[in-house]
Amino acid sequence: MADLERRVAESLGKEDAAFFPTGTMAQQVTLRCWAERTGNGRVVLHPLSHPELFESDAFRRVSGLRPVRATGAPRHPTAEEIRRLPESFGALMLELPLRDAGFLLPSWEELVEVTEAARERDAVVHFDGARLWESTTHFGRPLNEIAALADTVYVSFYKSLDGLSGAAVAGPRSLIEETRLWRHRYGGNVFQQFPAALAALAGLDDELPRLPEYVAHARLVAGAMAEGFRDAGLAWFTVHPEVPHTHQFQVWLPFSAEALGDAVMRQAEESGIALFPRPWWEPGLPPGVAVTEVTVSAAGLDWTATDVRAAVRDFVNSIDR
């Protein structure tokens, strides 16, 4: 575990790092520690960020933090929006990439500007970097240079690195020592975490170097999917973003989630190909539209653009209309 924490700190260019069993705990503890230091429990974060959507309101109810919204648009906040916020805040949290907006990242210049704007407001900067590992291609910068823009950075081990579980927070040594104390208070000193640590170390060795290759191939796959939907005669579809920022992106189609889920199963049974294995869901707006997520990893590297186009056409033909 100590070796894992050391390697994460070195990769992100921080003084220290602490392992946590979950990212939910890691971020709540980190932002709670910052709130105590700054004397301000208001945290600027996006309404599509993980604490707002997937943590059962624990951000407020467990940690006593108060979210502040700079924008409701499905994108990252701008520097000017941060400067215009009418009340003070202790921290700015940026989810990089913003998963529920389509795994979106700002430009490097936008990221620099928004972090500078937060510091103009005397706030610290925290990166929700659950998927930061694969963001280097988009930014054209190494991990440590990206992480240098933030005071603390959270990373996940079981997403892009394909580990068993777990997360880490990296930052100043004095604050990380404080997070270890709160980790114990939150019940995070789980007995025998060495399997998670070993899997994370394997991910750093094996998966991290391959992520740029996955990102590059995701761009090929996304383009081929769009061509396949056009070839199949669909009047409307969206591959979002058109050029993926990471190795993950969204696909939007004008059918119900049930019809698309049935088509996934039908294609898999008839051809042995499950093109969209992740669930489809209907966000509600626009009505009659469903969305899913696509991830391109090692197995996807075998797919050529021709393979993708053919599979997409076959999938569209499998939809019960």
C-alpha positions as a printed Julia matrix, in Angstrom:
321×3 Matrix{Float64}:
   0.0     0.0     0.0
   2.82    2.4     0.83
   4.41    1.65   -2.55
   1.13    2.39   -4.32
   0.68    5.69   -2.49
   4.26    6.69   -3.3
   3.84    5.91   -7.0
   0.58    7.85   -7.25
   2.14   10.87   -5.56
   5.11   10.73   -7.92
   2.91   10.31  -11.01
   0.84   13.35  -10.05
   3.79   15.43   -8.84
   2.43   15.75   -5.29
   4.12   15.43   -1.91
   1.98   12.53   -0.69
  -1.03   10.36   -1.49
  -3.47    8.34    0.6
  -5.38    5.22   -0.45
  -9.16    5.11    0.09
 -11.55    2.19   -0.42
 -13.95    4.39   -2.44
 -13.82    7.64   -4.34
 -16.95    8.88   -2.57
 -15.14    8.7     0.76
 -11.91   10.09   -0.67
 -13.48   13.25   -2.04
 -15.76   13.95    0.9
 -12.84   13.62    3.31
 -10.57   15.81    1.18
 -13.1    18.59    0.72
 -14.04   18.4     4.39
 -10.39   18.9     5.33
 -10.14   21.86    2.97
 -13.33   23.35    4.44
 -11.84   23.21    7.92
  -8.65   24.89    6.71
 -10.36   27.6     4.67
 -13.23   28.13    7.09
 -15.67   27.9     4.18
 -17.76   24.79    3.46
 -19.14   26.01    0.12
 -17.79   24.0    -2.83
 -18.3    25.01   -6.45
 -19.14   21.9    -8.47
 -21.19   20.99  -11.51
 -24.76   19.64  -11.04
 -23.74   16.71  -13.28
 -20.76   15.83  -11.06
 -20.55   12.58   -9.1
 -21.36   13.98   -5.61
 -24.55   15.55   -6.97
 -25.81   12.53   -8.94
 -24.54    9.34   -7.35
 -23.87    9.76   -3.62
 -27.37    9.96   -2.08
 -26.8    13.53   -0.94
 -23.91   12.42    1.31
 -22.0    15.56    0.31
 -24.42   17.63    2.43
 -25.83   15.12    4.91
 -22.62   13.37    5.98
 -19.87   15.91    5.37
 -21.78   19.16    5.89
 -20.56   20.67    2.63
 -22.65   23.1     0.62
 -22.6    22.92   -3.19
 -22.5    26.07   -5.3
 -23.32   25.96   -9.0
 -21.48   28.16  -11.45
 -23.36   26.79  -14.47
 -26.09   24.31  -15.33
 -24.95   23.92  -18.92
 -23.55   20.49  -19.9
 -19.96   21.76  -19.94
 -17.31   22.91  -17.52
 -17.66   26.36  -15.9
 -15.78   29.25  -17.42
 -13.35   31.52  -15.62
 -15.77   34.41  -15.95
 -18.57   32.38  -14.35
 -16.3    31.63  -11.4
 -15.39   35.31  -11.05
 -19.08   36.33  -11.14
 -20.25   34.03   -8.35
 -22.03   36.27   -5.82
 -20.89   34.44   -2.66
 -17.56   33.24   -1.36
 -16.53   29.6    -1.59
 -13.72   27.53   -0.12
 -13.04   25.16   -3.01
 -13.62   24.63   -6.71
 -14.08   20.97   -7.69
 -13.69   20.05  -11.36
 -14.59   16.58  -12.62
 -12.08   15.75  -15.35
 -13.57   14.52  -17.58
 -17.19   15.41  -16.81
 -18.7    11.98  -17.37
 -22.41   12.76  -17.56
 -21.87   15.55  -20.06
 -20.2    13.06  -22.43
 -16.77   12.62  -20.8
 -16.0    16.24  -21.66
 -12.77   18.08  -20.92
 -12.07   21.79  -21.24
  -9.21   23.0   -23.38
  -5.86   23.4   -21.63
  -6.19   27.18  -21.8
  -9.7    27.04  -20.31
  -8.51   24.78  -17.49
  -5.64   27.13  -16.62
  -7.96   30.15  -16.66
 -10.67   28.61  -14.49
  -8.19   27.45  -11.84
  -6.62   30.91  -11.8
 -10.09   32.44  -11.37
 -10.73   30.22   -8.34
  -7.49   31.33   -6.72
  -8.42   34.95   -7.39
 -11.39   34.2    -5.13
  -9.05   32.78   -2.44
 -10.31   29.23   -3.03
  -8.42   25.97   -3.35
  -8.78   23.73   -6.41
  -9.62   20.02   -6.26
  -9.73   17.73   -9.29
 -12.17   14.83   -9.36
  -9.8    12.87  -11.54
 -11.45    9.46  -11.46
 -10.64    9.33  -15.16
  -7.76   11.79  -15.21
  -5.35    9.06  -16.29
  -6.69    9.13  -19.87
  -6.87   12.93  -20.16
  -3.25   13.5   -21.15
  -3.91   13.05  -24.89
  -6.57   15.77  -24.99
  -4.53   18.23  -22.96
  -1.22   17.37  -24.62
   0.4    17.48  -21.2
   1.84   14.86  -18.79
  -0.11   13.91  -15.67
   2.07   15.9   -13.28
   1.64   19.1   -15.29
  -2.14   18.69  -15.33
  -2.25   17.87  -11.62
  -0.05   20.89  -10.83
  -3.06   23.12  -11.51
  -4.89   21.65   -8.49
  -4.14   21.62   -4.78
  -5.47   18.06   -4.46
  -6.32   15.37   -6.99
  -8.46   12.25   -6.6
  -7.85    9.28   -8.92
  -9.6     5.94   -9.27
  -7.97    2.55   -9.68
 -10.87    0.4   -10.86
 -12.06    2.46  -13.84
  -9.44    3.14  -16.51
  -6.71    1.15  -14.75
  -8.96   -1.93  -14.49
  -8.16   -2.54  -10.81
 -10.36   -4.35   -8.31
 -11.4    -1.28   -6.32
 -10.05    1.74   -4.51
  -8.92    5.3    -5.03
  -6.32    7.77   -3.85
  -6.03   11.46   -3.08
  -2.75   13.27   -3.68
  -1.7    16.67   -2.41
   0.32   18.5     0.27
   1.77   16.13    2.88
   0.16   17.89    5.85
  -3.31   17.7     4.32
  -2.9    14.08    3.21
  -1.91   13.13    6.75
  -5.14   14.78    7.9
  -7.15   12.78    5.35
  -5.73    9.56    6.79
  -7.17   10.49   10.17
 -10.59   11.2     8.64
 -10.36    8.01    6.57
 -10.3     6.1     9.86
 -13.2     8.16   11.24
 -15.26    7.39    8.12
 -14.6     3.67    8.48
 -12.14    3.5     5.62
  -9.33    1.53    7.25
 -10.51   -1.72    5.69
  -8.7    -4.89    6.75
  -6.49   -6.55    4.12
  -6.61   -4.13    1.19
  -3.52   -5.66   -0.42
  -5.51   -7.27   -3.28
  -6.8    -3.83   -4.31
  -3.3    -2.37   -3.97
  -1.71   -5.13   -6.06
  -4.35   -4.73   -8.77
  -3.82   -0.97   -8.79
  -0.05   -1.4    -9.12
  -0.64   -3.77  -12.04
  -2.9    -1.15  -13.62
  -0.2     1.5   -13.31
   2.26   -0.88  -14.99
   0.03   -2.39  -17.68
  -2.97   -0.16  -18.44
  -1.71    3.36  -17.84
   0.85    3.24  -20.69
  -1.85    1.98  -23.11
  -4.46    4.66  -22.42
  -3.24    7.05  -25.17
  -3.64    4.17  -27.64
  -7.21    3.61  -26.43
  -8.01    7.32  -26.82
  -6.67    7.38  -30.37
  -8.68    4.31  -31.33
 -11.83    5.69  -29.68
 -11.69    8.56  -32.15
 -11.58    6.09  -35.04
 -14.47    4.08  -33.56
 -16.61    7.18  -32.94
 -16.14    8.36  -36.52
 -16.93    4.92  -37.93
 -20.07    4.66  -35.77
 -21.33    7.98  -37.14
 -20.7     6.73  -40.68
 -22.51    3.49  -39.89
 -25.6     5.29  -38.57
 -25.67    7.46  -41.7
 -25.27    4.4   -43.94
 -28.16    2.74  -42.08
 -30.41    5.66  -42.97
 -31.09    7.04  -39.5
 -32.59   10.51  -39.77
 -31.11   11.55  -36.4
 -28.37   10.3   -34.11
 -25.57   11.83  -32.04
 -22.1    10.58  -31.25
 -20.99   12.89  -28.45
 -18.47   14.37  -28.5
 -17.94   13.95  -32.23
 -14.21   13.62  -31.55
 -13.93   11.93  -28.12
 -11.84   13.68  -25.49
 -10.96   10.36  -23.83
 -11.51    6.69  -24.72
 -15.18    7.02  -23.72
 -18.09    8.8   -25.36
 -21.88    8.78  -25.64
 -24.25    7.57  -28.37
 -27.78    9.04  -28.59
 -30.49    7.37  -30.7
 -34.2     8.21  -31.32
 -35.64    5.02  -29.8
 -36.74    3.85  -26.38
 -34.2     2.34  -24.01
 -36.22   -0.88  -24.02
 -36.16   -1.17  -27.82
 -32.41   -0.54  -27.91
 -31.73   -2.99  -25.08
 -33.71   -5.63  -26.98
 -31.67   -4.88  -30.12
 -28.43   -5.36  -28.19
 -29.56   -8.82  -27.09
 -30.88   -9.71  -30.53
 -27.61   -8.76  -32.24
 -25.58  -10.63  -29.62
 -27.67  -13.8   -30.0
 -27.6   -13.75  -33.81
 -24.03  -12.58  -34.48
 -22.1   -13.0   -31.23
 -21.4    -9.24  -31.21
 -22.59   -7.01  -28.35
 -21.9    -3.6   -29.82
 -23.43   -1.61  -26.95
 -23.07   -3.75  -23.81
 -23.68   -0.92  -21.36
 -27.29   -0.01  -20.42
 -29.36    2.44  -22.42
 -31.36    5.03  -20.5
 -33.78    7.84  -21.33
 -32.77   11.2   -19.84
 -36.25   12.63  -20.5
 -35.22   15.48  -22.77
 -35.57   15.31  -25.65
 -38.44   12.79  -25.33
 -38.19    9.51  -27.21
 -34.4     9.5   -27.12
 -32.06    7.12  -25.3
 -28.34    7.3   -24.58
 -25.54    4.86  -23.75
 -21.81    5.03  -23.1
 -19.09    3.47  -25.24
 -15.66    2.56  -23.87
 -12.77    1.58  -26.15
 -10.1    -0.48  -24.38
  -7.76   -3.33  -25.28
 -10.38   -5.62  -26.84
 -11.63   -2.76  -29.02
  -8.25   -2.26  -30.68
  -8.95   -5.25  -32.93
 -11.92   -3.47  -34.51
 -11.29   -1.7   -37.81
 -13.45    1.14  -39.08
 -15.0    -1.32  -41.55
 -15.87   -3.71  -38.7
 -17.52   -0.9   -36.73
 -19.57    0.38  -39.67
 -20.86   -3.11  -40.45
 -21.77   -3.8   -36.81
 -23.6    -0.49  -36.53
 -25.67   -1.2   -39.64
 -26.51   -4.65  -38.28
 -27.49   -3.14  -34.93
 -29.84   -0.61  -36.52
 -31.48   -3.42  -38.51
 -32.0    -5.29  -35.22
 -34.09   -2.48  -33.68
 -37.78   -3.38  -33.52
 -39.61   -0.46  -35.08
